[in-house]
Short mmCIF file of C-alpha atoms and ligand atoms in Angstrom, two decimals:
data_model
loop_
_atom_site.label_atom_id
_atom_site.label_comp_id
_atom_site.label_asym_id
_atom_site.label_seq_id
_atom_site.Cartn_x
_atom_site.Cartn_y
_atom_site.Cartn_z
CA UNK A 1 0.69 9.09 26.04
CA UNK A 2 -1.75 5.86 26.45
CA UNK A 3 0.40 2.75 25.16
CA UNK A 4 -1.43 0.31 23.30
CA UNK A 5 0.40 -2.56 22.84
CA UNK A 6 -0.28 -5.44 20.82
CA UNK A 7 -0.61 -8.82 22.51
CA UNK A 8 2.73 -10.34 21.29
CA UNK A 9 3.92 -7.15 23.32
CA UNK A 10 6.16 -6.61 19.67
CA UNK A 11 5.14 -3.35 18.98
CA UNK A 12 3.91 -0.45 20.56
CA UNK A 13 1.03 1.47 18.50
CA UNK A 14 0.00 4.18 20.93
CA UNK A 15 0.22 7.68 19.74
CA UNK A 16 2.88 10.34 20.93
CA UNK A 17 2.50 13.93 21.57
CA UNK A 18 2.54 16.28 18.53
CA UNK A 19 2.53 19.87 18.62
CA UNK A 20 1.02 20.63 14.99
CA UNK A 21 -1.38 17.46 14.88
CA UNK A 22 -3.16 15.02 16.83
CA UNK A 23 -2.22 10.88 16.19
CA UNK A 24 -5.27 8.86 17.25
CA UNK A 25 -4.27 4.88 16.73
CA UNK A 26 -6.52 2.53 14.93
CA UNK A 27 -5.74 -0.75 16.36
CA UNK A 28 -3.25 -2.61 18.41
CA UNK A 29 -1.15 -3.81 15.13
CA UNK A 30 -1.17 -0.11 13.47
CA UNK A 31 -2.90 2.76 11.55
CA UNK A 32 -3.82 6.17 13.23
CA UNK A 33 -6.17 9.22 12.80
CA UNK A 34 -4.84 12.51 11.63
CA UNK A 35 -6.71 15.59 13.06
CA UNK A 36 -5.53 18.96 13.46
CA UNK A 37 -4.02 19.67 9.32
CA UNK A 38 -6.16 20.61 6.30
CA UNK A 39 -3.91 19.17 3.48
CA UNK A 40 -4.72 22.03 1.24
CA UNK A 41 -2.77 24.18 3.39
CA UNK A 42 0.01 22.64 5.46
CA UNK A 43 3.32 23.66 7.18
CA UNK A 44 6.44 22.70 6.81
CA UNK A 45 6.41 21.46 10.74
CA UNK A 46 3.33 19.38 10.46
CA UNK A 47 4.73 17.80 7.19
CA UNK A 48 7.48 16.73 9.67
CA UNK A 49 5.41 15.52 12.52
CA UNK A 50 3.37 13.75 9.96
CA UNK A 51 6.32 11.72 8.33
CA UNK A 52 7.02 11.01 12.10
CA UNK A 53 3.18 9.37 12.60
CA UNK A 54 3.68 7.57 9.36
CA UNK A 55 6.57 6.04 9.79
CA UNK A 56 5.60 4.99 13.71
CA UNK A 57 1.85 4.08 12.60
CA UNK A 58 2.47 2.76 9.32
CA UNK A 59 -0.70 3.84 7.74
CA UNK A 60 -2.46 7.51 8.62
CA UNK A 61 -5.38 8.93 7.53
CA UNK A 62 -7.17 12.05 7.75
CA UNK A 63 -10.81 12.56 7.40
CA UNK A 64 -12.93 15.42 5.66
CA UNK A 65 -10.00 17.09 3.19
CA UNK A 66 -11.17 18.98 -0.06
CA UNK A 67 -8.00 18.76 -1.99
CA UNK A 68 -7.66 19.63 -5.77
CA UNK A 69 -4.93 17.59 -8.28
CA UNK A 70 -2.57 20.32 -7.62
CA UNK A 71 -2.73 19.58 -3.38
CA UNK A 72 -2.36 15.95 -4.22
CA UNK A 73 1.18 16.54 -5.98
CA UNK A 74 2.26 19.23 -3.56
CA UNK A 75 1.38 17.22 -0.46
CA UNK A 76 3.40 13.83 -2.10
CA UNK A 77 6.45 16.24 -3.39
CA UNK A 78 7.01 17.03 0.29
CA UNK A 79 7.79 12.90 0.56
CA UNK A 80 10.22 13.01 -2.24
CA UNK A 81 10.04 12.75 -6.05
CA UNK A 82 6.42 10.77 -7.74
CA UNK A 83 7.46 7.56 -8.02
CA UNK A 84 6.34 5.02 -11.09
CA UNK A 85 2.75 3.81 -10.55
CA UNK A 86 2.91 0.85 -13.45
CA UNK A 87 -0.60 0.65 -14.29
CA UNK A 88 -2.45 3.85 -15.85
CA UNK A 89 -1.18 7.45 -17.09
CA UNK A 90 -3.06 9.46 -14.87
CA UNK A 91 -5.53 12.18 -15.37
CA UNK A 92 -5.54 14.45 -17.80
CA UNK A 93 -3.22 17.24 -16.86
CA UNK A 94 -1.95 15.62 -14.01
CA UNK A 95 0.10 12.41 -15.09
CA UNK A 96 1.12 11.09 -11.45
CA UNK A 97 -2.50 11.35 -10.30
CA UNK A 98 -3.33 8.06 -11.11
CA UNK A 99 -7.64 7.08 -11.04
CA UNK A 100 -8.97 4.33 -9.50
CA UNK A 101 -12.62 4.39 -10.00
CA UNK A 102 -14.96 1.92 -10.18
CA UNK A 103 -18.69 3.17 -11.68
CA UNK A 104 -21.96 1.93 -9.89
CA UNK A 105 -22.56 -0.14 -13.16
CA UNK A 106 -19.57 -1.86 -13.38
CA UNK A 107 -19.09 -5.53 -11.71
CA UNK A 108 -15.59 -7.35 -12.48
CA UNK A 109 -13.83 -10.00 -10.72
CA UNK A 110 -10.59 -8.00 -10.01
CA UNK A 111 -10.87 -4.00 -8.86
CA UNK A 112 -7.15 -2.49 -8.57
CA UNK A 113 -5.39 -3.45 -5.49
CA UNK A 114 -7.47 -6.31 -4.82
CA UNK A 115 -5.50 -9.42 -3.18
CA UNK A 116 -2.41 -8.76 -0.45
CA UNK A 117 0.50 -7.05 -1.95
CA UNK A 118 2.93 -4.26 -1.70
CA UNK A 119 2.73 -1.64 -4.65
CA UNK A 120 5.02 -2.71 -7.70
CA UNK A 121 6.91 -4.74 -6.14
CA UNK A 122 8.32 -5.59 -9.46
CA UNK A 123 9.81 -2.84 -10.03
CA UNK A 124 13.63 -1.95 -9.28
CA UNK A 125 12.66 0.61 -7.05
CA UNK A 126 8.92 0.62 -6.05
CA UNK A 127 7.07 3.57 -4.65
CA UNK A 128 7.69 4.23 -0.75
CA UNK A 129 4.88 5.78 -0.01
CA UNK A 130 1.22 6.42 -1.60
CA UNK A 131 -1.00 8.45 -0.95
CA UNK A 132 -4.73 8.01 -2.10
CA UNK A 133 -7.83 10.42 -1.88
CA UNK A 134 -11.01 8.92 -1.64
CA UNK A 135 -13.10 11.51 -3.88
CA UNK A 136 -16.27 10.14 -3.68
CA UNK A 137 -16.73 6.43 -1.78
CA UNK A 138 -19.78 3.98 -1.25
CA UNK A 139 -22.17 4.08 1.83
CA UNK A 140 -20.63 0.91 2.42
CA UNK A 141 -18.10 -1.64 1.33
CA UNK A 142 -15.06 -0.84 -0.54
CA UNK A 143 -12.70 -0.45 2.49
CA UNK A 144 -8.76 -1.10 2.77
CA UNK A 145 -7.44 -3.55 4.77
CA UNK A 146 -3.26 -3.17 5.85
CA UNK A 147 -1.47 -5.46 7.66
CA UNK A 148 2.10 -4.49 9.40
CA UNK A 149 4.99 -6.13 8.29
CA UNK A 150 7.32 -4.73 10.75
CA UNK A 151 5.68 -7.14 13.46
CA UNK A 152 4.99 -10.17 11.16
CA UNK A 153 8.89 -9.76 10.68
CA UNK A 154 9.60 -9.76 14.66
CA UNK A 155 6.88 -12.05 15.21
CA UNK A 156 8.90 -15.25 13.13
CA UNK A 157 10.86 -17.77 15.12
CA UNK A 158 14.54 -16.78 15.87
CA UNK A 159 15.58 -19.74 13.55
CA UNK A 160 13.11 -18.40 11.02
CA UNK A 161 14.62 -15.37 11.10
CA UNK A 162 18.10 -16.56 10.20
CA UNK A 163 16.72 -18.84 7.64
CA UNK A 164 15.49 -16.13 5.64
CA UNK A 165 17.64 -12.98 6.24
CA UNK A 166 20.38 -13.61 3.18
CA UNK A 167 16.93 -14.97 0.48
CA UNK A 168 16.05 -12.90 -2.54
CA UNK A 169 12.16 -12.70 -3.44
CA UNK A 170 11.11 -12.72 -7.18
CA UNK A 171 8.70 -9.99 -7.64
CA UNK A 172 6.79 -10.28 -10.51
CA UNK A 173 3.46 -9.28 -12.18
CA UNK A 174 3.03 -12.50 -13.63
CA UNK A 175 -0.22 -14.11 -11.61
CA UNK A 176 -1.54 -10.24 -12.10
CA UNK A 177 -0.95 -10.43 -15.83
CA UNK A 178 -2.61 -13.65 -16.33
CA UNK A 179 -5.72 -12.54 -14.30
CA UNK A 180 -6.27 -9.75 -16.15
CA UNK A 181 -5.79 -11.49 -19.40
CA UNK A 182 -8.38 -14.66 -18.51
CA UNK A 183 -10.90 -11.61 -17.51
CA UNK A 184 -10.05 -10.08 -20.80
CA UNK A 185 -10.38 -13.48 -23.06
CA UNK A 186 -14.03 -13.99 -21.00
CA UNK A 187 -14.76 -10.78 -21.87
CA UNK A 188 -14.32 -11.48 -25.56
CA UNK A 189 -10.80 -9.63 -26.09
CA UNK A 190 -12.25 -6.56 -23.89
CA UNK A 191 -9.19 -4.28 -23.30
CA UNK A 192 -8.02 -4.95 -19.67
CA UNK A 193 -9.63 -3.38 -17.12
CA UNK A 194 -9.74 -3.48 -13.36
CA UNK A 195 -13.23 -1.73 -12.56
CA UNK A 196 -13.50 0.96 -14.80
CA UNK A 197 -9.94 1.71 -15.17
CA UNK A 198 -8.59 1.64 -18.62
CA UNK A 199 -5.26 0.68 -18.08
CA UNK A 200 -1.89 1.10 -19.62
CA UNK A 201 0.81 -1.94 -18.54
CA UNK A 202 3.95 -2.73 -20.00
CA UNK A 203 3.17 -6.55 -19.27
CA UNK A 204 6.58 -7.69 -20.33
CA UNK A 205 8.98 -5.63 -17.85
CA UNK A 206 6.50 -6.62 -15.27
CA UNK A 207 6.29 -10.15 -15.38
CA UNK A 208 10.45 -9.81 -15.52
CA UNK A 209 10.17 -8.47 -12.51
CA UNK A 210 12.96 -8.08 -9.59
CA UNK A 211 14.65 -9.71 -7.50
CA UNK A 212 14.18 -8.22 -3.83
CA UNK A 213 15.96 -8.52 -0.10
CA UNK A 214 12.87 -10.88 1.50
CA UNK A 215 13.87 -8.92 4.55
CA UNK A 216 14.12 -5.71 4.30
CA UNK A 217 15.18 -2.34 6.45
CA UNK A 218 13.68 0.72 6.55
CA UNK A 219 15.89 3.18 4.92
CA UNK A 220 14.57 6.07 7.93
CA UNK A 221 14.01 4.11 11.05
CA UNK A 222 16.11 1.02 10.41
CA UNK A 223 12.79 -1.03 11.15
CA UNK A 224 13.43 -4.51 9.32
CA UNK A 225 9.91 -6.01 7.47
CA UNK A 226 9.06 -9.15 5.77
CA UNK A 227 9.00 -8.02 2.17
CA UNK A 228 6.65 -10.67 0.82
CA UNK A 229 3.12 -10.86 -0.65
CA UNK A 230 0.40 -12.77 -1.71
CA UNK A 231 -0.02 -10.84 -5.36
CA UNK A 232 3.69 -10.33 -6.91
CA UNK A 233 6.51 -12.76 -4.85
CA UNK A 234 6.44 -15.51 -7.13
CA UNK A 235 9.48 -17.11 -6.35
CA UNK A 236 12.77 -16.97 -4.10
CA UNK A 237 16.40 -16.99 -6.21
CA UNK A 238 18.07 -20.14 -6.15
CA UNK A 239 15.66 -22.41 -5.17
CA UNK A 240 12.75 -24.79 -7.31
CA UNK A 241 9.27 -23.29 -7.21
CA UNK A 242 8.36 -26.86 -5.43
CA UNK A 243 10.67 -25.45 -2.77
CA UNK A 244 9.47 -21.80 -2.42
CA UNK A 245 6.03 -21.88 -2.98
CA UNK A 246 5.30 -23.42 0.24
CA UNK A 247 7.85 -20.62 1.95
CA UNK A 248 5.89 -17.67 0.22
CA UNK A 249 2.65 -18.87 1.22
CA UNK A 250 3.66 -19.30 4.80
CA UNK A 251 5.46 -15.95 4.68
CA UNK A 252 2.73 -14.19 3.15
CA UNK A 253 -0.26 -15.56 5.19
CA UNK A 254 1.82 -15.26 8.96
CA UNK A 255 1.89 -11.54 7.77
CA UNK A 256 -1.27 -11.16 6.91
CA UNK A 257 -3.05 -12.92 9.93
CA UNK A 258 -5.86 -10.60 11.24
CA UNK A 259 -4.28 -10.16 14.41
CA UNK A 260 -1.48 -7.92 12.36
CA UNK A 261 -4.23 -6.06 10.49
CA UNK A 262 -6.01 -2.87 10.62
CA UNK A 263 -9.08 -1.76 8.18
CA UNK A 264 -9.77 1.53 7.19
CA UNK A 265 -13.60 2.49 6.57
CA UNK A 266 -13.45 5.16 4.22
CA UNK A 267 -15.53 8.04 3.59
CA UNK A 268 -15.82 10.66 0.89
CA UNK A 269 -12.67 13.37 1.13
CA UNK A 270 -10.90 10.68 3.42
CA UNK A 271 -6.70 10.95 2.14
CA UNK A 272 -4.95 8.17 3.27
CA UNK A 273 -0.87 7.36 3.15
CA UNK A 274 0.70 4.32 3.90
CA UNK A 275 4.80 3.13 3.51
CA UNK A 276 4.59 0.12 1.42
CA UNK A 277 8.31 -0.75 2.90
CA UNK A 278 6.40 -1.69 6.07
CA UNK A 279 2.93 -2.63 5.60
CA UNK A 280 0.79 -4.40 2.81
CA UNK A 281 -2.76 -3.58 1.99
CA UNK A 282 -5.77 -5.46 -0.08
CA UNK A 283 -8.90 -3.70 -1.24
CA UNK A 284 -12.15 -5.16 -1.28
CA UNK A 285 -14.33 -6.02 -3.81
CA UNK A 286 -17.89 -5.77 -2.39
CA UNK A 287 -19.11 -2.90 -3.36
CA UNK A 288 -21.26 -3.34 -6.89
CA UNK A 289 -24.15 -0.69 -7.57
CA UNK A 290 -21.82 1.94 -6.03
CA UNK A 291 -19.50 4.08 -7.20
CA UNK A 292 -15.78 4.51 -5.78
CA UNK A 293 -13.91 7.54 -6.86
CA UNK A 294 -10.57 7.90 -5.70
CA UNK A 295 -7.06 9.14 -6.79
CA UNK A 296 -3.37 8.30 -5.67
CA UNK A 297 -0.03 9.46 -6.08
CA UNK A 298 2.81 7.44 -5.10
CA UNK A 299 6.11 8.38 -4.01
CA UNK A 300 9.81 7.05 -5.74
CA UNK A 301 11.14 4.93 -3.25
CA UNK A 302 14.78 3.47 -2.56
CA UNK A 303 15.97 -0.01 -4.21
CA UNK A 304 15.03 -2.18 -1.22
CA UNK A 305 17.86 -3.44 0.90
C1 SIN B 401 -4.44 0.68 -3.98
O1 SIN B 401 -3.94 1.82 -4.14
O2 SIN B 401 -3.77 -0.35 -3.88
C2 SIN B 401 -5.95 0.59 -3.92
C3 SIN B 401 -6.46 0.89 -2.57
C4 SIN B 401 -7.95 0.92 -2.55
O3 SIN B 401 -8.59 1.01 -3.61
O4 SIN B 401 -8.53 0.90 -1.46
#
């Protein structure tokens, strides 16, 4: 086993030996290559081996899968029930394979998952892990970026640390709402979209929100992560937003320095899974006159703690 270390020498990305598949790292600060496992057809000891990568790599990926709706669910129901994905009702047939597609025609200001965040972080208990299938993806443009939260977490100052161990985050959908409703109103009452997705929020419970640990562990490997973003923490319990603001936007750009990041080029029939307890992710919006077909499944995760 080759270590690759990253530079702050606070985490350790290099790839152990499997027996059923084959972990080949992205970068220094996370992310890895699955080979060796055709999703449409998997054992129960590579499922293993593969919870093992993702929870060690944070984000995995595996290139050149042909999976139908039906391998989609079965591969997430081996990570636990489908969690809530607040936004649409899925595809017809298949109501936790959710579609986020953007046509070649379509330009908008916002695509789904644009801007740093963690998924539904407003809700009570968001979704562990997702898993996405990239269907059908542009020549270029249109990758993810993730960025580890583990090591932004170790990363902070001792006296950092401390500070913010006992804080509650606000999670809320409120800065989401309000873009998509300012797109909507210049759009002359449009119904909100993010690309081409028609999309089905209950704005209300989202902008309410939760209130989350700011620090939180991992409820598998004990790993403790920032639990902070750029898209849904909108404020910390007990204090003034003149207080927090300035906290969440340090938080939430130290964890998303580039230096903490990975980005994963897709390609078509790329499936790609991630634990939102430890990493965040953005996608990009640069990819107008293609089109971006992809599907994702999310699994229920734990109330964060
Ligand atoms: C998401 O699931 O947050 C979107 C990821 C992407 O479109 O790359």
């Amino acid at each position: 086993m080759k270590k690759i270390t990253h530079p702050t020498g606070l985490f350790d990305n290099s790839a152990k030996d499997y027996k059923y598949i084959t972990a080949i790292p992205l970068a220094a600060a996370m992310g890895a290559e699955i080979q060796g496992v055709d999703l449409s057809n998997i054992s129960d000891e590579a499922i293993e081996e593969i919870k093992d990568a993702l929870f060690r790599h944070k984000l995995i990926y595996f290139r050149d899968q042909e999976i139908t709706f039906e391998d989609h669910e079965n591969l997430t129901l081996k990570f636990g029930e489908f969690g809530t994905d607040a936004y649409t009702k899925g595809v017809p047939g298949h109501e936790n394979i959710q579609p986020v597609i953007k046509e070649a025609g379509v330009a908008t200001k916002m695509v789904f998952g644009s801007g740093w965040h963690t998924d539904s972080a407003f809700l009570e208990q968001p979704p562990s892990i997702a898993i996405n299938y990239g269907k059908d993806m542009p020549p270029y443009g249109g990758d993810t970026l993730f960025a580890n939260s583990v090591l932004a977490y170790k990363a902070l100052s001792p006296a950092m640390k401390k500070m913010i161990e006992p804080l509650k985050v606000w999670m809320s959908a409120r800065n989401v709402v309000a873009s998509m409703q300012a797109e909507q109103a210049e759009k002359n009452g449009e119904i909100a979209k993010l690309g081409s997705m028609e999309l089905d929020v209950e704005t209300q419970k989202m902008i309410e929100g939760y209130y989350h640990p700011l620090v939180r562990t991992h409820p598998v490997t004990g790993e403790k992560s920032l639990y902070v973003d750029k898209t849904y923490a909108c404020g910390i319990e007990g204090m003034t937003e003149e207080e927090s603001k300035p906290l969440i936007d340090f938080l939430s750009s130290f964890a998303t320095q580039e230096s903490f990041c990975c980005r994963l080029k897709w390609y078509s029939k790329t499936l790609i899974m991630w634990d939102n307890r430890v990493c965040l992710h953005q996608a990009f919006n640069d990819y107008d006159g293609f089109r971006r077909e992809m599907y994702r499944a999310v699994v229920m995760g734990e109330k964060p703690e």
